[in-house]
Each structure stands twice: as structure tokens, then as C-alpha cells.
């Protein structure tokens, strides 16, 4: 365990952050993680500096089809950002501590707000393929078996030993995203719900989908929650979206079969709107911070 903690120690994350800061002038305040088929967000970033994961010291390598494997620095809606075009998953075989290393590196570079996107299977019977779910909470199923990115010695310079997770998904950002969605005319397909993470890579059985739905999950996927745990530990605000790329199969008579191609195809169909939602939201985060800076100080 101590060996694993070493791979995300303050010193090691600091050395990766320093390496990146020596190579880019951008000092990001927003971090974005693009899910399967949603990497187009990175292409909206202006004046970009791009680094392949394989060139970044201490970074794992991305191995999944549909995940590009680049870190893109630049500006989105006028704001300095860093965007992961492709993320790391438990099923790639990396320890959970290692797949969340970028969150700590971003924190050391000055990121205050993290925005994550993913593709997920819809468990809530009211959800349709193509819906976008604002994550209001998660169920970290691997955590029930001790697979938590914060296990091992605590790195106090990032955060406390026992971080609170009841406010993991920032309420204000969720409220703003609903408002942005309404302004853009997206209310019909914008939902809110609970995301359950599993280890993958096999998709869920019918019995597992039924179980997760009964447990209160609205969508199921293989990412995001670990990143949110590490980002919250380090004091960053988190906002996350799931694109419902397929309906989880709950019925033994159904002929439907979950598959990765459908996940990527739904991403392509909804990608432009999802990108618009995130980029508009990023612009408003800045406005909100400016308002706060200019607000009268409480006595
Ligand atoms: N299950 C798990 N992960 C997923 C799914 C799913 O149905 N769809 C996209 N990612």
C-alpha cells in the first residue's frame, strides 16, 4: 500500500506539475475530463498546448479505443483550462490511486473547479438514450470492497484523512448547469441523477442492473467517481455529466445488448450540444467568480 501511495505522493505530483508548467504558459483554473466519444471539447480550446500522455512524466498511458490520450491546455470561453482528452480506468489494470493522479497534478497547477463527462448506461426507466444527466451524487461500488483512491497513507498536503463526500457534486454548479441548459433549449434532455461506478470492463448483467436501480442509481458507468473523490479531497469543486449512451438492460425478454460502438455513436450524436453546455457553463463560472470578487465584504 505504501508503494502505491508513492505513485501519487505530493513530491511526485509536484514534479509532474512543474514539468508541465515549464512547458506551457497556461495556468488553468478549470480542469475538464472528457469521457468516451466526448473528446471534441478539447478541440474547442483556443491557443492550445497539447501533450501526449506518453510524454508526461509519471502519467499512465490511455489504452481505450475512443480515448485520445492527450492533455490540452488553453482557453475555453476565455478561461484558462486544462482538458484531458481521454481518461484512465480501473479496468485498464492501473491501481485506482494511479488513474486519479491527474487530479492532484491539476490542483498543484492552480485548478479550482473540475468538470468531468462520461458515457453511462441509463438505469432510470424515465431516461432515454441521448439524455444528459447532471450527476448529483454517486455510489462508489468498488469502494464497498476497499477500492478507494485515497486508501493508503494520507497525503496531508492535499487534504484530510476522512474527507466528507455529502457535498461531492457542487450544488451551485448544478444549479447553473440547469439554467444554462434552459437558456440553450436543452431542458428536454437534461436530467439529474445518481451515478454508480463499477470496475468494468464487462458490462452489467440484467440482475446487476436491476440491483443497482433498486439501490437508487439512475446511471451506471466505469469512471468519474474516483476522480471526484480525489478532487474533493484536494478541495476542488466538482461538476459532472453523464451522457446516457444506452439503456441498461433490465428485462430478460429484451434483445438489446450493451456495446462500446453504441456508446461512441451516441457520443457523436449529442457531442455538439454537450460541448456547448460545458463551454457556456465554464464562461459563467468566471462571471460568478468576478461577481464574488466585486461583492461587498460581509462585516
Ligand atoms: N454500463 C457501464 N458503463 C457504461 C455503459 C453501461 O451500460 N454505457 C456506457 N458506459
PDB file of C-alpha atoms and ligand atoms in Angstrom:
ATOM      1  CA  UNK A   1       0.000   0.000   0.000  1.00  0.00           C
ATOM      2  CA  UNK A   2       2.830   2.415   0.868  1.00  0.00           C
ATOM      3  CA  UNK A   3       4.288   1.543  -2.544  1.00  0.00           C
ATOM      4  CA  UNK A   4       1.010   2.591  -4.212  1.00  0.00           C
ATOM      5  CA  UNK A   5       0.820   5.818  -2.239  1.00  0.00           C
ATOM      6  CA  UNK A   6       4.256   6.675  -3.597  1.00  0.00           C
ATOM      7  CA  UNK A   7       2.842   6.777  -7.145  1.00  0.00           C
ATOM      8  CA  UNK A   8       0.639   9.768  -6.160  1.00  0.00           C
ATOM      9  CA  UNK A   9       2.809  11.349  -3.465  1.00  0.00           C
ATOM     10  CA  UNK A  10       2.922  15.138  -3.182  1.00  0.00           C
ATOM     11  CA  UNK A  11       6.511  15.127  -4.384  1.00  0.00           C
ATOM     12  CA  UNK A  12       5.804  13.053  -7.466  1.00  0.00           C
ATOM     13  CA  UNK A  13       2.686  15.086  -8.397  1.00  0.00           C
ATOM     14  CA  UNK A  14       4.709  18.277  -7.828  1.00  0.00           C
ATOM     15  CA  UNK A  15       7.396  17.098 -10.235  1.00  0.00           C
ATOM     16  CA  UNK A  16       4.789  16.390 -12.958  1.00  0.00           C
ATOM     17  CA  UNK A  17       3.108  19.784 -12.362  1.00  0.00           C
ATOM     18  CA  UNK A  18       6.493  21.545 -12.519  1.00  0.00           C
ATOM     19  CA  UNK A  19       7.391  19.737 -15.758  1.00  0.00           C
ATOM     20  CA  UNK A  20       4.092  20.866 -17.358  1.00  0.00           C
ATOM     21  CA  UNK A  21       4.367  24.441 -16.059  1.00  0.00           C
ATOM     22  CA  UNK A  22       7.819  24.739 -17.551  1.00  0.00           C
ATOM     23  CA  UNK A  23       6.378  23.752 -20.949  1.00  0.00           C
ATOM     24  CA  UNK A  24       3.135  25.779 -21.049  1.00  0.00           C
ATOM     25  CA  UNK A  25       2.336  29.363 -20.098  1.00  0.00           C
ATOM     26  CA  UNK A  26      -1.277  28.419 -19.347  1.00  0.00           C
ATOM     27  CA  UNK A  27      -2.201  28.434 -15.637  1.00  0.00           C
ATOM     28  CA  UNK A  28      -5.508  26.563 -15.672  1.00  0.00           C
ATOM     29  CA  UNK A  29      -8.292  27.349 -13.192  1.00  0.00           C
ATOM     30  CA  UNK A  30     -10.738  24.832 -14.689  1.00  0.00           C
ATOM     31  CA  UNK A  31      -9.951  21.181 -15.373  1.00  0.00           C
ATOM     32  CA  UNK A  32     -12.053  19.078 -17.743  1.00  0.00           C
ATOM     33  CA  UNK A  33     -12.089  15.305 -18.233  1.00  0.00           C
ATOM     34  CA  UNK A  34     -13.656  14.067 -21.488  1.00  0.00           C
ATOM     35  CA  UNK A  35     -15.428  10.714 -21.486  1.00  0.00           C
ATOM     36  CA  UNK A  36     -15.818   8.119 -24.270  1.00  0.00           C
ATOM     37  CA  UNK A  37     -16.671   9.775 -27.567  1.00  0.00           C
ATOM     38  CA  UNK A  38     -16.746  13.230 -25.942  1.00  0.00           C
ATOM     39  CA  UNK A  39     -13.184  14.343 -26.619  1.00  0.00           C
ATOM     40  CA  UNK A  40     -14.432  17.048 -29.025  1.00  0.00           C
ATOM     41  CA  UNK A  41     -14.490  19.505 -26.119  1.00  0.00           C
ATOM     42  CA  UNK A  42     -10.721  19.607 -26.250  1.00  0.00           C
ATOM     43  CA  UNK A  43     -10.934  20.810 -29.875  1.00  0.00           C
ATOM     44  CA  UNK A  44     -12.840  23.933 -28.710  1.00  0.00           C
ATOM     45  CA  UNK A  45      -9.859  25.031 -26.648  1.00  0.00           C
ATOM     46  CA  UNK A  46      -8.095  28.038 -28.154  1.00  0.00           C
ATOM     47  CA  UNK A  47      -4.341  28.732 -28.318  1.00  0.00           C
ATOM     48  CA  UNK A  48      -3.710  25.202 -27.194  1.00  0.00           C
ATOM     49  CA  UNK A  49      -0.580  23.469 -25.960  1.00  0.00           C
ATOM     50  CA  UNK A  50      -1.003  19.716 -26.373  1.00  0.00           C
ATOM     51  CA  UNK A  51       0.928  16.963 -24.582  1.00  0.00           C
ATOM     52  CA  UNK A  52       0.584  13.262 -25.241  1.00  0.00           C
ATOM     53  CA  UNK A  53       0.150  11.262 -22.056  1.00  0.00           C
ATOM     54  CA  UNK A  54       3.080   9.081 -23.072  1.00  0.00           C
ATOM     55  CA  UNK A  55       5.387  12.149 -22.930  1.00  0.00           C
ATOM     56  CA  UNK A  56       4.272  13.364 -19.488  1.00  0.00           C
ATOM     57  CA  UNK A  57       6.399  12.127 -16.581  1.00  0.00           C
ATOM     58  CA  UNK A  58       4.518   9.782 -14.209  1.00  0.00           C
ATOM     59  CA  UNK A  59       1.305   9.776 -16.286  1.00  0.00           C
ATOM     60  CA  UNK A  60      -0.291   6.407 -17.038  1.00  0.00           C
ATOM     61  CA  UNK A  61      -0.947   5.678 -20.725  1.00  0.00           C
ATOM     62  CA  UNK A  62      -4.516   5.648 -22.093  1.00  0.00           C
ATOM     63  CA  UNK A  63      -5.333   2.302 -23.719  1.00  0.00           C
ATOM     64  CA  UNK A  64      -9.008   2.627 -24.727  1.00  0.00           C
ATOM     65  CA  UNK A  65     -10.373   2.993 -28.245  1.00  0.00           C
ATOM     66  CA  UNK A  66     -12.295   6.318 -28.343  1.00  0.00           C
ATOM     67  CA  UNK A  67      -9.985   7.972 -25.801  1.00  0.00           C
ATOM     68  CA  UNK A  68      -7.265  10.024 -27.474  1.00  0.00           C
ATOM     69  CA  UNK A  69      -4.711  10.294 -24.672  1.00  0.00           C
ATOM     70  CA  UNK A  70      -3.738  13.993 -24.732  1.00  0.00           C
ATOM     71  CA  UNK A  71      -3.611  16.782 -22.205  1.00  0.00           C
ATOM     72  CA  UNK A  72      -4.731  20.049 -23.805  1.00  0.00           C
ATOM     73  CA  UNK A  73      -4.006  23.448 -22.206  1.00  0.00           C
ATOM     74  CA  UNK A  74      -5.529  26.691 -23.476  1.00  0.00           C
ATOM     75  CA  UNK A  75      -8.603  28.886 -23.110  1.00  0.00           C
ATOM     76  CA  UNK A  76     -12.251  27.880 -23.233  1.00  0.00           C
ATOM     77  CA  UNK A  77     -14.850  30.680 -23.119  1.00  0.00           C
ATOM     78  CA  UNK A  78     -11.980  32.989 -22.240  1.00  0.00           C
ATOM     79  CA  UNK A  79     -10.891  30.940 -19.251  1.00  0.00           C
ATOM     80  CA  UNK A  80      -7.560  29.152 -18.760  1.00  0.00           C
ATOM     81  CA  UNK A  81      -8.308  25.426 -18.822  1.00  0.00           C
ATOM     82  CA  UNK A  82      -6.683  22.028 -18.931  1.00  0.00           C
ATOM     83  CA  UNK A  83      -8.569  19.236 -20.651  1.00  0.00           C
ATOM     84  CA  UNK A  84      -7.946  15.501 -20.516  1.00  0.00           C
ATOM     85  CA  UNK A  85      -8.834  14.086 -23.909  1.00  0.00           C
ATOM     86  CA  UNK A  86      -9.215  10.531 -22.697  1.00  0.00           C
ATOM     87  CA  UNK A  87      -9.037   9.283 -19.136  1.00  0.00           C
ATOM     88  CA  UNK A  88      -7.726   6.286 -17.207  1.00  0.00           C
ATOM     89  CA  UNK A  89      -9.948   3.481 -15.938  1.00  0.00           C
ATOM     90  CA  UNK A  90      -9.704   0.769 -13.320  1.00  0.00           C
ATOM     91  CA  UNK A  91     -10.229  -1.901 -15.983  1.00  0.00           C
ATOM     92  CA  UNK A  92      -7.018  -0.867 -17.755  1.00  0.00           C
ATOM     93  CA  UNK A  93      -5.267  -2.551 -14.871  1.00  0.00           C
ATOM     94  CA  UNK A  94      -3.834   0.501 -13.126  1.00  0.00           C
ATOM     95  CA  UNK A  95      -4.229   0.891  -9.378  1.00  0.00           C
ATOM     96  CA  UNK A  96      -7.077   3.289  -8.530  1.00  0.00           C
ATOM     97  CA  UNK A  97      -4.515   5.648  -6.950  1.00  0.00           C
ATOM     98  CA  UNK A  98      -2.691   5.940 -10.273  1.00  0.00           C
ATOM     99  CA  UNK A  99      -5.704   6.625 -12.521  1.00  0.00           C
ATOM    100  CA  UNK A 100      -6.577   9.687 -10.425  1.00  0.00           C
ATOM    101  CA  UNK A 101      -3.058  11.206 -10.436  1.00  0.00           C
ATOM    102  CA  UNK A 102      -4.029  13.969 -12.909  1.00  0.00           C
ATOM    103  CA  UNK A 103      -6.452  15.473 -10.332  1.00  0.00           C
ATOM    104  CA  UNK A 104      -3.580  16.108  -7.926  1.00  0.00           C
ATOM    105  CA  UNK A 105      -1.376  17.475 -10.682  1.00  0.00           C
ATOM    106  CA  UNK A 106      -4.167  19.886 -11.727  1.00  0.00           C
ATOM    107  CA  UNK A 107      -4.611  21.025  -8.144  1.00  0.00           C
ATOM    108  CA  UNK A 108      -0.914  21.887  -7.965  1.00  0.00           C
ATOM    109  CA  UNK A 109      -1.214  23.850 -11.212  1.00  0.00           C
ATOM    110  CA  UNK A 110      -3.978  26.039  -9.727  1.00  0.00           C
ATOM    111  CA  UNK A 111      -7.200  24.327 -10.860  1.00  0.00           C
ATOM    112  CA  UNK A 112     -10.165  25.214  -8.634  1.00  0.00           C
ATOM    113  CA  UNK A 113     -13.065  23.591 -10.485  1.00  0.00           C
ATOM    114  CA  UNK A 114     -13.202  20.157 -12.138  1.00  0.00           C
ATOM    115  CA  UNK A 115     -15.731  19.233 -14.819  1.00  0.00           C
ATOM    116  CA  UNK A 116     -15.992  15.568 -15.750  1.00  0.00           C
ATOM    117  CA  UNK A 117     -18.006  13.955 -18.535  1.00  0.00           C
ATOM    118  CA  UNK A 118     -18.700  10.294 -19.185  1.00  0.00           C
ATOM    119  CA  UNK A 119     -20.895   7.945 -21.146  1.00  0.00           C
ATOM    120  CA  UNK A 120     -23.181   5.821 -18.991  1.00  0.00           C
ATOM    121  CA  UNK A 121     -25.923   3.229 -19.192  1.00  0.00           C
ATOM    122  CA  UNK A 122     -29.355   4.524 -18.161  1.00  0.00           C
ATOM    123  CA  UNK A 123     -30.952   2.605 -15.278  1.00  0.00           C
ATOM    124  CA  UNK A 124     -33.762   5.055 -14.571  1.00  0.00           C
ATOM    125  CA  UNK A 125     -36.698   3.877 -16.725  1.00  0.00           C
ATOM    126  CA  UNK A 126     -37.602   7.513 -17.480  1.00  0.00           C
ATOM    127  CA  UNK A 127     -34.220   8.161 -19.128  1.00  0.00           C
ATOM    128  CA  UNK A 128     -33.788   7.978 -22.896  1.00  0.00           C
ATOM    129  CA  UNK A 129     -30.697   7.379 -24.985  1.00  0.00           C
ATOM    130  CA  UNK A 130     -29.186  10.811 -25.651  1.00  0.00           C
ATOM    131  CA  UNK A 131     -30.284  12.287 -22.318  1.00  0.00           C
ATOM    132  CA  UNK A 132     -27.618  14.201 -20.413  1.00  0.00           C
ATOM    133  CA  UNK A 133     -27.648  13.550 -16.674  1.00  0.00           C
ATOM    134  CA  UNK A 134     -26.164  16.089 -14.272  1.00  0.00           C
ATOM    135  CA  UNK A 135     -24.637  13.917 -11.553  1.00  0.00           C
ATOM    136  CA  UNK A 136     -25.941  14.936  -8.144  1.00  0.00           C
ATOM    137  CA  UNK A 137     -24.329  12.077  -6.207  1.00  0.00           C
ATOM    138  CA  UNK A 138     -22.512   8.799  -6.745  1.00  0.00           C
ATOM    139  CA  UNK A 139     -22.330   5.246  -5.448  1.00  0.00           C
ATOM    140  CA  UNK A 140     -18.699   4.131  -5.396  1.00  0.00           C
ATOM    141  CA  UNK A 141     -19.306   0.397  -5.653  1.00  0.00           C
ATOM    142  CA  UNK A 142     -15.594  -0.590  -5.752  1.00  0.00           C
ATOM    143  CA  UNK A 143     -15.242   1.431  -2.539  1.00  0.00           C
ATOM    144  CA  UNK A 144     -17.545  -1.062  -0.799  1.00  0.00           C
ATOM    145  CA  UNK A 145     -14.759  -3.608  -1.345  1.00  0.00           C
ATOM    146  CA  UNK A 146     -11.970  -1.273  -0.235  1.00  0.00           C
ATOM    147  CA  UNK A 147     -11.017   0.068  -3.678  1.00  0.00           C
ATOM    148  CA  UNK A 148     -10.804   3.779  -2.880  1.00  0.00           C
ATOM    149  CA  UNK A 149      -8.248   6.145  -4.438  1.00  0.00           C
ATOM    150  CA  UNK A 150      -7.491   7.616  -1.013  1.00  0.00           C
ATOM    151  CA  UNK A 151      -6.595   4.317   0.624  1.00  0.00           C
ATOM    152  CA  UNK A 152      -3.013   4.085   1.841  1.00  0.00           C
ATOM    153  CA  UNK A 153      -1.183   6.702   3.894  1.00  0.00           C
ATOM    154  CA  UNK A 154      -2.929  10.087   3.711  1.00  0.00           C
ATOM    155  CA  UNK A 155      -1.091  12.865   1.873  1.00  0.00           C
ATOM    156  CA  UNK A 156      -1.933  15.720   4.288  1.00  0.00           C
ATOM    157  CA  UNK A 157      -0.696  18.405   1.887  1.00  0.00           C
ATOM    158  CA  UNK A 158      -3.635  17.567  -0.378  1.00  0.00           C
ATOM    159  CA  UNK A 159      -6.381  17.002   2.189  1.00  0.00           C
ATOM    160  CA  UNK A 160      -7.674  15.372   5.353  1.00  0.00           C
ATOM    161  CA  UNK A 161      -7.685  11.659   6.168  1.00  0.00           C
ATOM    162  CA  UNK A 162     -11.501  11.370   6.203  1.00  0.00           C
ATOM    163  CA  UNK A 163     -12.934  13.790   3.635  1.00  0.00           C
ATOM    164  CA  UNK A 164     -16.671  14.491   3.545  1.00  0.00           C
ATOM    165  CA  UNK A 165     -18.443  13.334   0.367  1.00  0.00           C
ATOM    166  CA  UNK A 166     -22.004  14.522   1.056  1.00  0.00           C
ATOM    167  CA  UNK A 167     -21.260  17.685  -0.938  1.00  0.00           C
ATOM    168  CA  UNK A 168     -19.177  15.990  -3.645  1.00  0.00           C
ATOM    169  CA  UNK A 169     -21.117  17.473  -6.600  1.00  0.00           C
ATOM    170  CA  UNK A 170     -21.278  21.238  -6.193  1.00  0.00           C
ATOM    171  CA  UNK A 171     -24.852  22.429  -5.744  1.00  0.00           C
ATOM    172  CA  UNK A 172     -24.231  25.879  -7.237  1.00  0.00           C
ATOM    173  CA  UNK A 173     -22.628  24.451 -10.386  1.00  0.00           C
ATOM    174  CA  UNK A 174     -25.538  22.035 -10.790  1.00  0.00           C
ATOM    175  CA  UNK A 175     -27.993  24.907 -10.467  1.00  0.00           C
ATOM    176  CA  UNK A 176     -26.034  26.937 -13.004  1.00  0.00           C
ATOM    177  CA  UNK A 177     -25.910  23.997 -15.443  1.00  0.00           C
ATOM    178  CA  UNK A 178     -29.703  23.614 -15.302  1.00  0.00           C
ATOM    179  CA  UNK A 179     -30.035  27.347 -16.008  1.00  0.00           C
ATOM    180  CA  UNK A 180     -27.528  27.158 -18.885  1.00  0.00           C
ATOM    181  CA  UNK A 181     -29.376  24.110 -20.263  1.00  0.00           C
ATOM    182  CA  UNK A 182     -32.694  26.014 -20.141  1.00  0.00           C
ATOM    183  CA  UNK A 183     -31.147  29.034 -21.909  1.00  0.00           C
ATOM    184  CA  UNK A 184     -29.775  26.775 -24.655  1.00  0.00           C
ATOM    185  CA  UNK A 185     -33.122  24.982 -25.109  1.00  0.00           C
ATOM    186  CA  UNK A 186     -31.767  21.670 -23.753  1.00  0.00           C
ATOM    187  CA  UNK A 187     -34.247  21.178 -20.888  1.00  0.00           C
ATOM    188  CA  UNK A 188     -35.994  18.301 -22.684  1.00  0.00           C
ATOM    189  CA  UNK A 189     -32.963  16.047 -22.449  1.00  0.00           C
ATOM    190  CA  UNK A 190     -31.238  17.456 -19.349  1.00  0.00           C
ATOM    191  CA  UNK A 191     -31.808  15.320 -16.239  1.00  0.00           C
ATOM    192  CA  UNK A 192     -30.311  14.961 -12.774  1.00  0.00           C
ATOM    193  CA  UNK A 193     -29.473  11.735 -11.013  1.00  0.00           C
ATOM    194  CA  UNK A 194     -27.190   9.344  -9.149  1.00  0.00           C
ATOM    195  CA  UNK A 195     -24.229   7.728 -10.927  1.00  0.00           C
ATOM    196  CA  UNK A 196     -22.963   4.305  -9.887  1.00  0.00           C
ATOM    197  CA  UNK A 197     -19.409   3.331 -10.788  1.00  0.00           C
ATOM    198  CA  UNK A 198     -18.373  -0.291 -11.332  1.00  0.00           C
ATOM    199  CA  UNK A 199     -14.949  -1.633 -12.208  1.00  0.00           C
ATOM    200  CA  UNK A 200     -15.799  -2.936 -15.706  1.00  0.00           C
ATOM    201  CA  UNK A 201     -14.739  -3.802 -18.340  1.00  0.00           C
ATOM    202  CA  UNK A 202     -17.621  -6.260 -18.746  1.00  0.00           C
ATOM    203  CA  UNK A 203     -21.000  -4.566 -18.957  1.00  0.00           C
ATOM    204  CA  UNK A 204     -23.526  -5.397 -16.255  1.00  0.00           C
ATOM    205  CA  UNK A 205     -25.749  -8.459 -16.180  1.00  0.00           C
ATOM    206  CA  UNK A 206     -29.510  -7.987 -16.124  1.00  0.00           C
ATOM    207  CA  UNK A 207     -29.589  -8.917 -12.419  1.00  0.00           C
ATOM    208  CA  UNK A 208     -26.864  -6.366 -11.661  1.00  0.00           C
ATOM    209  CA  UNK A 209     -28.769  -3.605 -13.477  1.00  0.00           C
ATOM    210  CA  UNK A 210     -31.926  -4.424 -11.550  1.00  0.00           C
ATOM    211  CA  UNK A 211     -29.986  -4.396  -8.294  1.00  0.00           C
ATOM    212  CA  UNK A 212     -28.317  -1.047  -8.998  1.00  0.00           C
ATOM    213  CA  UNK A 213     -31.626   0.545  -9.928  1.00  0.00           C
ATOM    214  CA  UNK A 214     -33.180  -0.678  -6.665  1.00  0.00           C
ATOM    215  CA  UNK A 215     -30.212   0.757  -4.785  1.00  0.00           C
ATOM    216  CA  UNK A 216     -31.050   4.223  -6.104  1.00  0.00           C
ATOM    217  CA  UNK A 217     -28.703   4.552  -9.092  1.00  0.00           C
ATOM    218  CA  UNK A 218     -30.018   6.304 -12.214  1.00  0.00           C
ATOM    219  CA  UNK A 219     -26.997   5.562 -14.418  1.00  0.00           C
ATOM    220  CA  UNK A 220     -24.062   3.150 -14.407  1.00  0.00           C
ATOM    221  CA  UNK A 221     -20.546   3.589 -15.745  1.00  0.00           C
ATOM    222  CA  UNK A 222     -16.871   2.815 -15.205  1.00  0.00           C
ATOM    223  CA  UNK A 223     -15.300   6.167 -14.345  1.00  0.00           C
ATOM    224  CA  UNK A 224     -15.603   9.624 -12.772  1.00  0.00           C
ATOM    225  CA  UNK A 225     -16.381   8.809  -9.123  1.00  0.00           C
ATOM    226  CA  UNK A 226     -12.711   8.027  -8.318  1.00  0.00           C
ATOM    227  CA  UNK A 227     -11.644  11.321  -9.870  1.00  0.00           C
ATOM    228  CA  UNK A 228     -14.284  13.216  -7.911  1.00  0.00           C
ATOM    229  CA  UNK A 229     -13.130  11.632  -4.625  1.00  0.00           C
ATOM    230  CA  UNK A 230      -9.527  12.743  -5.213  1.00  0.00           C
ATOM    231  CA  UNK A 231     -10.536  16.195  -6.467  1.00  0.00           C
ATOM    232  CA  UNK A 232     -12.787  16.786  -3.452  1.00  0.00           C
ATOM    233  CA  UNK A 233     -10.057  15.552  -1.102  1.00  0.00           C
ATOM    234  CA  UNK A 234      -7.838  18.273  -2.570  1.00  0.00           C
ATOM    235  CA  UNK A 235     -10.571  20.911  -2.161  1.00  0.00           C
ATOM    236  CA  UNK A 236     -11.592  21.372  -5.800  1.00  0.00           C
ATOM    237  CA  UNK A 237     -15.243  21.957  -6.739  1.00  0.00           C
ATOM    238  CA  UNK A 238     -16.696  19.201  -8.924  1.00  0.00           C
ATOM    239  CA  UNK A 239     -19.345  19.100 -11.602  1.00  0.00           C
ATOM    240  CA  UNK A 240     -20.037  16.001 -13.715  1.00  0.00           C
ATOM    241  CA  UNK A 241     -22.288  14.987 -16.614  1.00  0.00           C
ATOM    242  CA  UNK A 242     -23.263  11.550 -17.909  1.00  0.00           C
ATOM    243  CA  UNK A 243     -24.355  11.140 -21.489  1.00  0.00           C
ATOM    244  CA  UNK A 244     -26.860   8.279 -21.454  1.00  0.00           C
ATOM    245  CA  UNK A 245     -25.427   6.301 -24.336  1.00  0.00           C
ATOM    246  CA  UNK A 246     -27.557   3.192 -23.945  1.00  0.00           C
ATOM    247  CA  UNK A 247     -30.330   1.894 -21.756  1.00  0.00           C
ATOM    248  CA  UNK A 248     -29.138  -0.707 -19.268  1.00  0.00           C
ATOM    249  CA  UNK A 249     -30.957  -3.973 -19.963  1.00  0.00           C
ATOM    250  CA  UNK A 250     -33.391  -4.799 -17.140  1.00  0.00           C
ATOM    251  CA  UNK A 251     -35.671  -7.280 -18.819  1.00  0.00           C
ATOM    252  CA  UNK A 252     -34.951 -10.954 -19.585  1.00  0.00           C
ATOM    253  CA  UNK A 253     -37.084 -10.782 -22.746  1.00  0.00           C
ATOM    254  CA  UNK A 254     -35.056  -7.907 -24.195  1.00  0.00           C
ATOM    255  CA  UNK A 255     -32.863  -8.489 -27.256  1.00  0.00           C
ATOM    256  CA  UNK A 256     -30.789  -5.324 -26.547  1.00  0.00           C
ATOM    257  CA  UNK A 257     -27.055  -5.793 -25.895  1.00  0.00           C
ATOM    258  CA  UNK A 258     -24.769  -3.102 -24.415  1.00  0.00           C
ATOM    259  CA  UNK A 259     -21.757  -2.474 -26.637  1.00  0.00           C
ATOM    260  CA  UNK A 260     -18.958   0.085 -26.941  1.00  0.00           C
ATOM    261  CA  UNK A 261     -19.868   1.091 -30.535  1.00  0.00           C
ATOM    262  CA  UNK A 262     -23.310   2.285 -29.395  1.00  0.00           C
ATOM    263  CA  UNK A 263     -21.618   4.284 -26.628  1.00  0.00           C
ATOM    264  CA  UNK A 264     -19.373   6.055 -29.156  1.00  0.00           C
ATOM    265  CA  UNK A 265     -22.210   6.599 -31.658  1.00  0.00           C
ATOM    266  CA  UNK A 266     -24.465   8.306 -29.064  1.00  0.00           C
ATOM    267  CA  UNK A 267     -21.489  10.467 -28.130  1.00  0.00           C
ATOM    268  CA  UNK A 268     -21.219  11.602 -31.751  1.00  0.00           C
ATOM    269  CA  UNK A 269     -24.931  12.442 -31.954  1.00  0.00           C
ATOM    270  CA  UNK A 270     -25.068  14.528 -28.776  1.00  0.00           C
ATOM    271  CA  UNK A 271     -21.466  15.743 -28.649  1.00  0.00           C
ATOM    272  CA  UNK A 272     -22.038  19.235 -30.065  1.00  0.00           C
ATOM    273  CA  UNK A 273     -24.788  20.071 -27.561  1.00  0.00           C
ATOM    274  CA  UNK A 274     -22.841  18.633 -24.653  1.00  0.00           C
ATOM    275  CA  UNK A 275     -19.799  20.677 -25.639  1.00  0.00           C
ATOM    276  CA  UNK A 276     -21.939  23.815 -25.887  1.00  0.00           C
ATOM    277  CA  UNK A 277     -23.362  23.169 -22.410  1.00  0.00           C
ATOM    278  CA  UNK A 278     -19.929  22.718 -20.839  1.00  0.00           C
ATOM    279  CA  UNK A 279     -18.293  25.651 -22.621  1.00  0.00           C
ATOM    280  CA  UNK A 280     -21.165  28.010 -21.688  1.00  0.00           C
ATOM    281  CA  UNK A 281     -21.006  26.802 -18.102  1.00  0.00           C
ATOM    282  CA  UNK A 282     -17.252  27.438 -17.998  1.00  0.00           C
ATOM    283  CA  UNK A 283     -17.887  31.022 -19.137  1.00  0.00           C
ATOM    284  CA  UNK A 284     -20.414  31.551 -16.352  1.00  0.00           C
ATOM    285  CA  UNK A 285     -18.130  30.177 -13.660  1.00  0.00           C
ATOM    286  CA  UNK A 286     -15.874  33.105 -14.420  1.00  0.00           C
ATOM    287  CA  UNK A 287     -18.753  35.563 -14.205  1.00  0.00           C
ATOM    288  CA  UNK A 288     -19.734  34.130 -10.882  1.00  0.00           C
ATOM    289  CA  UNK A 289     -16.194  34.472  -9.540  1.00  0.00           C
ATOM    290  CA  UNK A 290     -15.981  38.043 -10.792  1.00  0.00           C
ATOM    291  CA  UNK A 291     -19.267  38.842  -9.062  1.00  0.00           C
ATOM    292  CA  UNK A 292     -17.960  37.333  -5.857  1.00  0.00           C
ATOM    293  CA  UNK A 293     -14.731  39.306  -6.076  1.00  0.00           C
ATOM    294  CA  UNK A 294     -16.687  42.538  -6.538  1.00  0.00           C
ATOM    295  CA  UNK A 295     -19.266  41.786  -3.890  1.00  0.00           C
ATOM    296  CA  UNK A 296     -19.155  43.894  -0.736  1.00  0.00           C
ATOM    297  CA  UNK A 297     -17.298  42.160   2.072  1.00  0.00           C
ATOM    298  CA  UNK A 298     -19.509  40.966   4.930  1.00  0.00           C
ATOM    299  CA  UNK A 299     -18.878  42.937   8.131  1.00  0.00           C
TER     300      UNK A 299
HETATM  301  N1  LIG B   1     -22.563   0.162 -18.339  1.00  0.00           N
HETATM  302  C1  LIG B   1     -21.363   0.561 -17.867  1.00  0.00           C
HETATM  303  N2  LIG B   1     -20.664   1.523 -18.418  1.00  0.00           N
HETATM  304  C2  LIG B   1     -21.171   2.133 -19.496  1.00  0.00           C
HETATM  305  C3  LIG B   1     -22.412   1.772 -20.037  1.00  0.00           C
HETATM  306  C4  LIG B   1     -23.143   0.724 -19.424  1.00  0.00           C
HETATM  307  O1  LIG B   1     -24.251   0.350 -19.847  1.00  0.00           O
HETATM  308  N3  LIG B   1     -22.631   2.571 -21.098  1.00  0.00           N
HETATM  309  C5  LIG B   1     -21.557   3.399 -21.203  1.00  0.00           C
HETATM  310  N4  LIG B   1     -20.669   3.135 -20.217  1.00  0.00           N
END
